Each structure stands twice: as C-alpha cells, then as structure tokens.
C-alpha cells in the first residue's frame, strides 16, 4: 500500500497491525519424529515460528532459554508424560497456551490436562486444518488474556476487531455491556462478518475468561455425532463408541460454550439442548446419570431465524432461550469506512505469512474495494487481499488486477455489478468445456466446488481461499452435497 493510502488508517488501528498479533512462537513436544516433523511443517506453512523437542525434559530446558505462545505436547511419551509435563508447567511462569495431542482412549487424561491449565486438546487422527485452527485459537486466546490488562471492561476485543465506524463502535459497546453478565447471547449476521470473533471477545472480557471457551461447529456433524459432541457418550453407546467421551458442555464447565451456526442442529436434538439451557443438566449418550454444569452459552447463526421457525426447522422455544441478548454483527457493506483499515491489516498479515514486505495498493484499487458489495463480507476481503499478495510480482496492485476476481465472485457494487464477458468466460473455462451450458446455477456451483477441491487435493482452507468464500460456508456446502474429499491426517505409526 502506498504511503498516502496508509495514512487513511487510524492511529488506533495501526497500533494493532504489528506482526506479533498474527503469528506465534510454537513449541512441539513429541517423542515420535515423523509426527513431530509433520506438525512442525504444517504450522511453519501457516506462518508460525516452530521449535520441536523429543521429550518433556528437553522442552523444560528450552523454556528456560526462550518463551513461546503455544506448546503442543503429546500425551504418551517415555519418561515424563504429557500430563506430568502440563502439571509441571502449571508451577512455572511460562505464559504459553497448551494443547494436548491425545488418542481416543485417553480423552479423560486430556480433560484432566484442561483442568490443570491446558487450553484444549486435539484427538488423533486429525488433519492439517484442525491443527492450524486450534493453534491459532490458542495463540489468540493467550493474547486476549494479555491484552485484557490493558483494555479494562472490554477484554482484548479491541486488539482483534478492526474498525472505528459507527457500527463497530456500537457493537463494541454492546459487547462490553453483555460481557459483564452470564446471560445467553445469540449473535446473528451474514457469513464472514466475524460472529465467532464477537463470541471470543465476549468470553475474553467476562468473569469466565480464565475458564475454557469450548466451541462446536454445528454444520459439519451428523445428528448422532452432534449429540455425542455436545453431551459425551459411554463406551458401547453406539457402533464405534469404543471408549467414553467427554462432551463439550462438560468440558466448558465454569466457562463458555459457543454453538456456531446453531440452526444446523437437528430438531430432535434441539429439544435436548433446550433442557440443558433450562436446567443446566444432561445425560451422556448411553448413560442414565445426570450431570450438572455451570456453562454460559453463546450461539451464532447466519440464517433468518424467524423464517426457520415458520418453516418448522427451528424450535421457537429454543430461539427465545438463546436470544436472551441478541447481537447483530454488521455486514461489511454497512461499515465501508472500515475497509481501508481492514486492507492494511490483511496486507500485513499476508506479508508476515509469506515472509516478505507488505504489498502496496494503488489508490484506485483501494477505491474499488471500498465500492464493492462484499457478499462474503470481511472474510471475502481477506481472501482477496491474500490472493493479491501471493500473486504479486512487484509493484503496486492495480484496480484492474482485482476487478476480475471481484466480478467472478459477484462482489462489485451496483454501478459495477454487471458481470463482464471475460469473467463469464473465465468461469466457463474453469468448469471445463460443456460443463456450464444447460446446467442450473446450483449444479454449476457444486461442480465448481468439487473441481476446486480436487485441484487442491481436498484441502478445504486452500479451496475456500481460491473460491473466495469462508471455510464454514465451504464446509456447509460439502455437507449439503455429500462430498467427502480426502485429507491428510497425523497419527503415530504402529
């Protein structure tokens, strides 16, 4: 971005754009070399600085010499186990967020680790996207805790929610008010507006900030798996239940649970969720013992809930239980004044990931982005800036370079909303000869998504970025289509 464009960024926003707010220092502790190196490769590719050790004792020596934002440790290790390592870390001023890597049969130990200070656990086998997301959440959680001492009454939200428009100021005030309570909050808004970010801000500024924020992405799970994820299950409760599992509500005891896209929960399960909200109790699948929890519930939705209720897809009584305090997250087109600050923020994030200097945008390119409709909201803007940064070969990015991508995704404003012939040809060429003619828009969308997934070997994050849509939106489409791409998993060799 040219100097003249950077001057559009407010001093408050510019102060938040330091590289330290993007990537982190990671320490991986795993005695298995292949698993250790695989995780390190994934996290380095995501822009993190990674060190690794083969034992807990080596890790403790490493912590004497340098600090880390996140420690990823295996549970089963010779000598000092992962659980013993976490207990030991609890007595040290290390300042890192801890993630436990565990097998299915040892989830109970992972829960114990969380009670002794671990941020969360990830269960084998897992894919690269899961690891990247969990590490990013852990780092951001740690920095929110650090920033909360500098931002009283609002936690760390100001450090991650970019924008000083009237809409964002109003949203910040509402978050500050609701954070002081333990009321249930329903966060609504279009896909890509940052509803999950708002939920994390509420938790970080609340009295429960030292307890876990446990989230569940509702669209990606079947009804049976959803019930098990929410409430846990006993061994033998259903086919494949080879051991007991602790559910998300139990993990979030004394803390907060985030039900992301709550409208995707099956109707029968909605009744059980309603009981938890009313009575603060539930039974694991396959168990008759009632478990009581103290959990604050946050929920998000990108749907028109009144329409969902009218269509019989969502319980009206559950809606009123969730919408004790409703918060609406504004779309990007309703806060265009924030776009220059967001552009500066995403340019610096991309530069840090790519380990190069930030790209520059010509004034005309910034003007074009400020005029767009942004159906994918902030997430789409981030994808466009990331793509431009990756493909930039030197020199400022022009409006013409961006216009084709914006037209392809239907993002231009009314004045520029007509899709150009070249963009239509690009779409047809991508889909392949004969694929576009005579097909419905829904079928074309499906084929485009499937073709892009195949191109990137089933890697959802890369596919979503290439398509200019959010990862959650892509996951919902994959579930809708019943498409199951292959993903790389990380697990110890036998």
PDB file of N, CA, C and O in Angstrom, residues 313-376:
ATOM      1  N   UNK A 313     -38.179 -25.629  10.998  1.00  0.00           N
ATOM      2  CA  UNK A 313     -36.818 -26.171  11.087  1.00  0.00           C
ATOM      3  C   UNK A 313     -36.115 -25.783  12.388  1.00  0.00           C
ATOM      4  O   UNK A 313     -35.032 -26.282  12.672  1.00  0.00           O
ATOM      5  N   UNK A 314     -36.712 -24.869  13.152  1.00  0.00           N
ATOM      6  CA  UNK A 314     -36.080 -24.449  14.398  1.00  0.00           C
ATOM      7  C   UNK A 314     -37.165 -24.200  15.438  1.00  0.00           C
ATOM      8  O   UNK A 314     -38.198 -23.591  15.148  1.00  0.00           O
ATOM      9  N   UNK A 315     -36.924 -24.690  16.643  1.00  0.00           N
ATOM     10  CA  UNK A 315     -37.919 -24.584  17.718  1.00  0.00           C
ATOM     11  C   UNK A 315     -38.029 -23.136  18.210  1.00  0.00           C
ATOM     12  O   UNK A 315     -37.018 -22.485  18.519  1.00  0.00           O
ATOM     13  N   UNK A 316     -39.261 -22.668  18.312  1.00  0.00           N
ATOM     14  CA  UNK A 316     -39.485 -21.303  18.771  1.00  0.00           C
ATOM     15  C   UNK A 316     -39.077 -21.143  20.230  1.00  0.00           C
ATOM     16  O   UNK A 316     -38.483 -20.120  20.615  1.00  0.00           O
ATOM     17  N   UNK A 317     -39.340 -22.162  21.073  1.00  0.00           N
ATOM     18  CA  UNK A 317     -38.972 -22.050  22.480  1.00  0.00           C
ATOM     19  C   UNK A 317     -37.460 -22.025  22.659  1.00  0.00           C
ATOM     20  O   UNK A 317     -36.932 -21.340  23.540  1.00  0.00           O
ATOM     21  N   UNK A 318     -36.731 -22.751  21.804  1.00  0.00           N
ATOM     22  CA  UNK A 318     -35.270 -22.709  21.867  1.00  0.00           C
ATOM     23  C   UNK A 318     -34.759 -21.344  21.438  1.00  0.00           C
ATOM     24  O   UNK A 318     -33.799 -20.812  22.029  1.00  0.00           O
ATOM     25  N   UNK A 319     -35.401 -20.764  20.445  1.00  0.00           N
ATOM     26  CA  UNK A 319     -34.991 -19.424  19.996  1.00  0.00           C
ATOM     27  C   UNK A 319     -35.062 -18.420  21.142  1.00  0.00           C
ATOM     28  O   UNK A 319     -34.126 -17.639  21.365  1.00  0.00           O
ATOM     29  N   UNK A 320     -36.172 -18.437  21.894  1.00  0.00           N
ATOM     30  CA  UNK A 320     -36.313 -17.472  22.973  1.00  0.00           C
ATOM     31  C   UNK A 320     -35.336 -17.750  24.119  1.00  0.00           C
ATOM     32  O   UNK A 320     -34.940 -16.829  24.843  1.00  0.00           O
ATOM     33  N   UNK A 321     -34.956 -19.005  24.288  1.00  0.00           N
ATOM     34  CA  UNK A 321     -33.929 -19.317  25.298  1.00  0.00           C
ATOM     35  C   UNK A 321     -32.555 -18.809  24.879  1.00  0.00           C
ATOM     36  O   UNK A 321     -31.753 -18.388  25.723  1.00  0.00           O
ATOM     37  N   UNK A 322     -32.275 -18.874  23.585  1.00  0.00           N
ATOM     38  CA  UNK A 322     -30.968 -18.439  23.090  1.00  0.00           C
ATOM     39  C   UNK A 322     -30.880 -16.921  22.956  1.00  0.00           C
ATOM     40  O   UNK A 322     -29.829 -16.321  23.207  1.00  0.00           O
ATOM     41  N   UNK A 323     -31.980 -16.299  22.552  1.00  0.00           N
ATOM     42  CA  UNK A 323     -31.961 -14.866  22.252  1.00  0.00           C
ATOM     43  C   UNK A 323     -32.292 -14.023  23.472  1.00  0.00           C
ATOM     44  O   UNK A 323     -33.021 -13.029  23.369  1.00  0.00           O
ATOM     45  N   UNK A 324     -31.745 -14.389  24.618  1.00  0.00           N
ATOM     46  CA  UNK A 324     -31.914 -13.540  25.798  1.00  0.00           C
ATOM     47  C   UNK A 324     -31.311 -12.163  25.515  1.00  0.00           C
ATOM     48  O   UNK A 324     -31.920 -11.123  25.764  1.00  0.00           O
ATOM     49  N   UNK A 325     -30.089 -12.174  24.955  1.00  0.00           N
ATOM     50  CA  UNK A 325     -29.464 -10.933  24.500  1.00  0.00           C
ATOM     51  C   UNK A 325     -29.039 -11.147  23.045  1.00  0.00           C
ATOM     52  O   UNK A 325     -28.047 -11.832  22.783  1.00  0.00           O
ATOM     53  N   UNK A 326     -29.769 -10.619  22.079  1.00  0.00           N
ATOM     54  CA  UNK A 326     -29.365 -10.764  20.674  1.00  0.00           C
ATOM     55  C   UNK A 326     -28.375  -9.667  20.277  1.00  0.00           C
ATOM     56  O   UNK A 326     -28.522  -8.507  20.667  1.00  0.00           O
ATOM     57  N   UNK A 327     -27.355 -10.059  19.524  1.00  0.00           N
ATOM     58  CA  UNK A 327     -26.384  -9.107  18.983  1.00  0.00           C
ATOM     59  C   UNK A 327     -26.332  -9.285  17.474  1.00  0.00           C
ATOM     60  O   UNK A 327     -26.180 -10.418  16.989  1.00  0.00           O
ATOM     61  N   UNK A 328     -26.427  -8.203  16.731  1.00  0.00           N
ATOM     62  CA  UNK A 328     -26.351  -8.258  15.273  1.00  0.00           C
ATOM     63  C   UNK A 328     -25.000  -7.716  14.819  1.00  0.00           C
ATOM     64  O   UNK A 328     -24.633  -6.580  15.156  1.00  0.00           O
ATOM     65  N   UNK A 329     -24.259  -8.519  14.075  1.00  0.00           N
ATOM     66  CA  UNK A 329     -22.949  -8.109  13.568  1.00  0.00           C
ATOM     67  C   UNK A 329     -23.162  -7.478  12.193  1.00  0.00           C
ATOM     68  O   UNK A 329     -23.744  -8.105  11.305  1.00  0.00           O
ATOM     69  N   UNK A 330     -22.725  -6.239  11.971  1.00  0.00           N
ATOM     70  CA  UNK A 330     -22.999  -5.556  10.695  1.00  0.00           C
ATOM     71  C   UNK A 330     -22.234  -6.187   9.539  1.00  0.00           C
ATOM     72  O   UNK A 330     -21.132  -6.710   9.706  1.00  0.00           O
ATOM     73  N   UNK A 331     -22.830  -6.140   8.365  1.00  0.00           N
ATOM     74  CA  UNK A 331     -22.142  -6.592   7.162  1.00  0.00           C
ATOM     75  C   UNK A 331     -21.065  -5.571   6.789  1.00  0.00           C
ATOM     76  O   UNK A 331     -21.095  -4.417   7.236  1.00  0.00           O
ATOM     77  N   UNK A 332     -20.131  -5.987   5.956  1.00  0.00           N
ATOM     78  CA  UNK A 332     -19.041  -5.087   5.579  1.00  0.00           C
ATOM     79  C   UNK A 332     -19.563  -3.908   4.757  1.00  0.00           C
ATOM     80  O   UNK A 332     -19.054  -2.792   4.869  1.00  0.00           O
ATOM     81  N   UNK A 333     -20.601  -4.132   3.938  1.00  0.00           N
ATOM     82  CA  UNK A 333     -21.135  -3.028   3.130  1.00  0.00           C
ATOM     83  C   UNK A 333     -21.836  -1.982   3.986  1.00  0.00           C
ATOM     84  O   UNK A 333     -22.101  -0.869   3.525  1.00  0.00           O
ATOM     85  N   UNK A 334     -22.142  -2.344   5.262  1.00  0.00           N
ATOM     86  CA  UNK A 334     -22.746  -1.387   6.182  1.00  0.00           C
ATOM     87  C   UNK A 334     -21.715  -0.657   7.037  1.00  0.00           C
ATOM     88  O   UNK A 334     -22.083   0.152   7.896  1.00  0.00           O
ATOM     89  N   UNK A 335     -20.437  -0.956   6.804  1.00  0.00           N
ATOM     90  CA  UNK A 335     -19.374  -0.246   7.524  1.00  0.00           C
ATOM     91  C   UNK A 335     -18.176  -0.042   6.592  1.00  0.00           C
ATOM     92  O   UNK A 335     -17.055  -0.411   6.895  1.00  0.00           O
ATOM     93  N   UNK A 336     -18.445   0.566   5.456  1.00  0.00           N
ATOM     94  CA  UNK A 336     -17.408   0.737   4.427  1.00  0.00           C
ATOM     95  C   UNK A 336     -16.242   1.590   4.913  1.00  0.00           C
ATOM     96  O   UNK A 336     -15.129   1.485   4.393  1.00  0.00           O
ATOM     97  N   UNK A 337     -16.487   2.448   5.899  1.00  0.00           N
ATOM     98  CA  UNK A 337     -15.399   3.292   6.408  1.00  0.00           C
ATOM     99  C   UNK A 337     -14.267   2.465   7.009  1.00  0.00           C
ATOM    100  O   UNK A 337     -13.141   2.961   7.143  1.00  0.00           O
ATOM    101  N   UNK A 338     -14.560   1.221   7.375  1.00  0.00           N
ATOM    102  CA  UNK A 338     -13.537   0.366   7.978  1.00  0.00           C
ATOM    103  C   UNK A 338     -12.673  -0.356   6.946  1.00  0.00           C
ATOM    104  O   UNK A 338     -11.664  -0.969   7.314  1.00  0.00           O
ATOM    105  N   UNK A 339     -13.060  -0.303   5.670  1.00  0.00           N
ATOM    106  CA  UNK A 339     -12.361  -1.107   4.660  1.00  0.00           C
ATOM    107  C   UNK A 339     -10.887  -0.725   4.524  1.00  0.00           C
ATOM    108  O   UNK A 339     -10.019  -1.617   4.456  1.00  0.00           O
ATOM    109  N   UNK A 340     -10.494   0.569   4.493  1.00  0.00           N
ATOM    110  CA  UNK A 340      -9.052   0.883   4.404  1.00  0.00           C
ATOM    111  C   UNK A 340      -8.249   0.291   5.569  1.00  0.00           C
ATOM    112  O   UNK A 340      -7.131  -0.220   5.359  1.00  0.00           O
ATOM    113  N   UNK A 341      -8.793   0.356   6.783  1.00  0.00           N
ATOM    114  CA  UNK A 341      -8.088  -0.221   7.931  1.00  0.00           C
ATOM    115  C   UNK A 341      -7.975  -1.742   7.795  1.00  0.00           C
ATOM    116  O   UNK A 341      -6.939  -2.329   8.127  1.00  0.00           O
ATOM    117  N   UNK A 342      -9.035  -2.374   7.327  1.00  0.00           N
ATOM    118  CA  UNK A 342      -9.003  -3.827   7.141  1.00  0.00           C
ATOM    119  C   UNK A 342      -8.013  -4.221   6.056  1.00  0.00           C
ATOM    120  O   UNK A 342      -7.297  -5.216   6.183  1.00  0.00           O
ATOM    121  N   UNK A 343      -7.943  -3.437   4.987  1.00  0.00           N
ATOM    122  CA  UNK A 343      -6.976  -3.716   3.920  1.00  0.00           C
ATOM    123  C   UNK A 343      -5.554  -3.675   4.480  1.00  0.00           C
ATOM    124  O   UNK A 343      -4.738  -4.578   4.234  1.00  0.00           O
ATOM    125  N   UNK A 344      -5.250  -2.616   5.251  1.00  0.00           N
ATOM    126  CA  UNK A 344      -3.908  -2.501   5.841  1.00  0.00           C
ATOM    127  C   UNK A 344      -3.606  -3.684   6.749  1.00  0.00           C
ATOM    128  O   UNK A 344      -2.501  -4.239   6.740  1.00  0.00           O
ATOM    129  N   UNK A 345      -4.584  -4.083   7.529  1.00  0.00           N
ATOM    130  CA  UNK A 345      -4.415  -5.209   8.454  1.00  0.00           C
ATOM    131  C   UNK A 345      -4.132  -6.502   7.695  1.00  0.00           C
ATOM    132  O   UNK A 345      -3.183  -7.238   8.022  1.00  0.00           O
ATOM    133  N   UNK A 346      -4.910  -6.782   6.664  1.00  0.00           N
ATOM    134  CA  UNK A 346      -4.747  -8.038   5.921  1.00  0.00           C
ATOM    135  C   UNK A 346      -3.485  -8.044   5.063  1.00  0.00           C
ATOM    136  O   UNK A 346      -2.882  -9.098   4.844  1.00  0.00           O
ATOM    137  N   UNK A 347      -3.076  -6.874   4.577  1.00  0.00           N
ATOM    138  CA  UNK A 347      -1.810  -6.808   3.839  1.00  0.00           C
ATOM    139  C   UNK A 347      -0.637  -7.195   4.735  1.00  0.00           C
ATOM    140  O   UNK A 347       0.269  -7.934   4.322  1.00  0.00           O
ATOM    141  N   UNK A 348      -0.655  -6.708   5.968  1.00  0.00           N
ATOM    142  CA  UNK A 348       0.426  -7.035   6.893  1.00  0.00           C
ATOM    143  C   UNK A 348       0.374  -8.501   7.321  1.00  0.00           C
ATOM    144  O   UNK A 348       1.409  -9.148   7.466  1.00  0.00           O
ATOM    145  N   UNK A 349      -0.822  -9.030   7.522  1.00  0.00           N
ATOM    146  CA  UNK A 349      -0.947 -10.454   7.870  1.00  0.00           C
ATOM    147  C   UNK A 349      -0.422 -11.328   6.742  1.00  0.00           C
ATOM    148  O   UNK A 349       0.300 -12.303   6.981  1.00  0.00           O
ATOM    149  N   UNK A 350      -0.782 -10.995   5.516  1.00  0.00           N
ATOM    150  CA  UNK A 350      -0.312 -11.776   4.372  1.00  0.00           C
ATOM    151  C   UNK A 350       1.201 -11.683   4.241  1.00  0.00           C
ATOM    152  O   UNK A 350       1.877 -12.680   3.972  1.00  0.00           O
ATOM    153  N   UNK A 351       1.741 -10.495   4.429  1.00  0.00           N
ATOM    154  CA  UNK A 351       3.192 -10.312   4.325  1.00  0.00           C
ATOM    155  C   UNK A 351       3.923 -11.146   5.362  1.00  0.00           C
ATOM    156  O   UNK A 351       4.969 -11.746   5.081  1.00  0.00           O
ATOM    157  N   UNK A 352       3.368 -11.215   6.561  1.00  0.00           N
ATOM    158  CA  UNK A 352       4.017 -11.996   7.613  1.00  0.00           C
ATOM    159  C   UNK A 352       4.004 -13.484   7.258  1.00  0.00           C
ATOM    160  O   UNK A 352       4.999 -14.183   7.437  1.00  0.00           O
ATOM    161  N   UNK A 353       2.866 -13.964   6.751  1.00  0.00           N
ATOM    162  CA  UNK A 353       2.780 -15.379   6.369  1.00  0.00           C
ATOM    163  C   UNK A 353       3.746 -15.703   5.241  1.00  0.00           C
ATOM    164  O   UNK A 353       4.350 -16.779   5.215  1.00  0.00           O
ATOM    165  N   UNK A 354       3.865 -14.771   4.289  1.00  0.00           N
ATOM    166  CA  UNK A 354       4.706 -15.005   3.116  1.00  0.00           C
ATOM    167  C   UNK A 354       6.160 -14.637   3.365  1.00  0.00           C
ATOM    168  O   UNK A 354       7.009 -14.852   2.489  1.00  0.00           O
ATOM    169  N   UNK A 355       6.436 -14.043   4.529  1.00  0.00           N
ATOM    170  CA  UNK A 355       7.799 -13.634   4.905  1.00  0.00           C
ATOM    171  C   UNK A 355       8.402 -12.690   3.865  1.00  0.00           C
ATOM    172  O   UNK A 355       9.497 -12.900   3.352  1.00  0.00           O
ATOM    173  N   UNK A 356       7.638 -11.660   3.549  1.00  0.00           N
ATOM    174  CA  UNK A 356       8.100 -10.629   2.616  1.00  0.00           C
ATOM    175  C   UNK A 356       7.501  -9.291   3.039  1.00  0.00           C
ATOM    176  O   UNK A 356       6.670  -9.232   3.928  1.00  0.00           O
ATOM    177  N   UNK A 357       7.930  -8.211   2.394  1.00  0.00           N
ATOM    178  CA  UNK A 357       7.376  -6.896   2.716  1.00  0.00           C
ATOM    179  C   UNK A 357       5.930  -6.800   2.248  1.00  0.00           C
ATOM    180  O   UNK A 357       5.549  -7.434   1.249  1.00  0.00           O
ATOM    181  N   UNK A 358       5.117  -5.999   2.931  1.00  0.00           N
ATOM    182  CA  UNK A 358       3.713  -5.870   2.515  1.00  0.00           C
ATOM    183  C   UNK A 358       3.592  -5.305   1.103  1.00  0.00           C
ATOM    184  O   UNK A 358       4.388  -4.459   0.680  1.00  0.00           O
ATOM    185  N   UNK A 359       2.610  -5.803   0.360  1.00  0.00           N
ATOM    186  CA  UNK A 359       2.315  -5.249  -0.960  1.00  0.00           C
ATOM    187  C   UNK A 359       1.679  -3.869  -0.812  1.00  0.00           C
ATOM    188  O   UNK A 359       1.216  -3.493   0.264  1.00  0.00           O
ATOM    189  N   UNK A 360       1.674  -3.134  -1.909  1.00  0.00           N
ATOM    190  CA  UNK A 360       1.016  -1.837  -1.943  1.00  0.00           C
ATOM    191  C   UNK A 360      -0.165  -1.892  -2.889  1.00  0.00           C
ATOM    192  O   UNK A 360      -0.165  -2.652  -3.853  1.00  0.00           O
ATOM    193  N   UNK A 361      -1.185  -1.097  -2.610  1.00  0.00           N
ATOM    194  CA  UNK A 361      -2.339  -0.965  -3.485  1.00  0.00           C
ATOM    195  C   UNK A 361      -2.389   0.447  -4.039  1.00  0.00           C
ATOM    196  O   UNK A 361      -2.188   1.420  -3.300  1.00  0.00           O
ATOM    197  N   UNK A 362      -2.644   0.562  -5.339  1.00  0.00           N
ATOM    198  CA  UNK A 362      -2.849   1.880  -5.914  1.00  0.00           C
ATOM    199  C   UNK A 362      -4.128   2.495  -5.347  1.00  0.00           C
ATOM    200  O   UNK A 362      -5.043   1.772  -4.956  1.00  0.00           O
ATOM    201  N   UNK A 363      -4.207   3.821  -5.303  1.00  0.00           N
ATOM    202  CA  UNK A 363      -5.428   4.457  -4.774  1.00  0.00           C
ATOM    203  C   UNK A 363      -6.702   3.965  -5.463  1.00  0.00           C
ATOM    204  O   UNK A 363      -7.737   3.790  -4.819  1.00  0.00           O
ATOM    205  N   UNK A 364      -6.612   3.722  -6.767  1.00  0.00           N
ATOM    206  CA  UNK A 364      -7.780   3.227  -7.486  1.00  0.00           C
ATOM    207  C   UNK A 364      -8.208   1.849  -7.022  1.00  0.00           C
ATOM    208  O   UNK A 364      -9.410   1.530  -7.026  1.00  0.00           O
ATOM    209  N   UNK A 365      -7.239   1.008  -6.618  1.00  0.00           N
ATOM    210  CA  UNK A 365      -7.565  -0.328  -6.121  1.00  0.00           C
ATOM    211  C   UNK A 365      -8.281  -0.238  -4.779  1.00  0.00           C
ATOM    212  O   UNK A 365      -9.252  -0.957  -4.523  1.00  0.00           O
ATOM    213  N   UNK A 366      -7.808   0.664  -3.914  1.00  0.00           N
ATOM    214  CA  UNK A 366      -8.474   0.853  -2.626  1.00  0.00           C
ATOM    215  C   UNK A 366      -9.887   1.381  -2.837  1.00  0.00           C
ATOM    216  O   UNK A 366     -10.852   0.930  -2.202  1.00  0.00           O
ATOM    217  N   UNK A 367     -10.029   2.329  -3.768  1.00  0.00           N
ATOM    218  CA  UNK A 367     -11.353   2.882  -4.061  1.00  0.00           C
ATOM    219  C   UNK A 367     -12.295   1.794  -4.558  1.00  0.00           C
ATOM    220  O   UNK A 367     -13.473   1.736  -4.163  1.00  0.00           O
ATOM    221  N   UNK A 368     -11.786   0.914  -5.427  1.00  0.00           N
ATOM    222  CA  UNK A 368     -12.612  -0.182  -5.947  1.00  0.00           C
ATOM    223  C   UNK A 368     -13.089  -1.080  -4.814  1.00  0.00           C
ATOM    224  O   UNK A 368     -14.273  -1.454  -4.755  1.00  0.00           O
ATOM    225  N   UNK A 369     -12.186  -1.434  -3.913  1.00  0.00           N
ATOM    226  CA  UNK A 369     -12.555  -2.322  -2.812  1.00  0.00           C
ATOM    227  C   UNK A 369     -13.567  -1.650  -1.875  1.00  0.00           C
ATOM    228  O   UNK A 369     -14.418  -2.332  -1.297  1.00  0.00           O
ATOM    229  N   UNK A 370     -13.482  -0.339  -1.746  1.00  0.00           N
ATOM    230  CA  UNK A 370     -14.436   0.367  -0.886  1.00  0.00           C
ATOM    231  C   UNK A 370     -15.827   0.440  -1.508  1.00  0.00           C
ATOM    232  O   UNK A 370     -16.811   0.649  -0.803  1.00  0.00           O
ATOM    233  N   UNK A 371     -15.918   0.261  -2.840  1.00  0.00           N
ATOM    234  CA  UNK A 371     -17.204   0.342  -3.523  1.00  0.00           C
ATOM    235  C   UNK A 371     -17.913  -1.007  -3.626  1.00  0.00           C
ATOM    236  O   UNK A 371     -19.087  -1.060  -3.982  1.00  0.00           O
ATOM    237  N   UNK A 372     -17.206  -2.096  -3.293  1.00  0.00           N
ATOM    238  CA  UNK A 372     -17.768  -3.431  -3.516  1.00  0.00           C
ATOM    239  C   UNK A 372     -18.912  -3.741  -2.567  1.00  0.00           C
ATOM    240  O   UNK A 372     -19.017  -3.172  -1.474  1.00  0.00           O
ATOM    241  N   UNK A 373     -19.754  -4.686  -2.979  1.00  0.00           N
ATOM    242  CA  UNK A 373     -20.873  -5.120  -2.158  1.00  0.00           C
ATOM    243  C   UNK A 373     -20.451  -6.139  -1.097  1.00  0.00           C
ATOM    244  O   UNK A 373     -21.096  -6.275  -0.078  1.00  0.00           O
ATOM    245  N   UNK A 374     -19.419  -6.925  -1.353  1.00  0.00           N
ATOM    246  CA  UNK A 374     -18.869  -7.895  -0.417  1.00  0.00           C
ATOM    247  C   UNK A 374     -19.910  -8.878   0.132  1.00  0.00           C
ATOM    248  O   UNK A 374     -20.216  -8.866   1.329  1.00  0.00           O
ATOM    249  N   UNK A 375     -20.448  -9.752  -0.717  1.00  0.00           N
ATOM    250  CA  UNK A 375     -21.384 -10.773  -0.211  1.00  0.00           C
ATOM    251  C   UNK A 375     -20.739 -11.715   0.792  1.00  0.00           C
ATOM    252  O   UNK A 375     -21.424 -12.283   1.641  1.00  0.00           O
ATOM    253  N   UNK A 376     -19.406 -11.895   0.706  1.00  0.00           N
ATOM    254  CA  UNK A 376     -18.694 -12.739   1.664  1.00  0.00           C
ATOM    255  C   UNK A 376     -18.130 -11.964   2.838  1.00  0.00           C
ATOM    256  O   UNK A 376     -17.416 -12.523   3.675  1.00  0.00           O
TER     257      UNK A 376
END
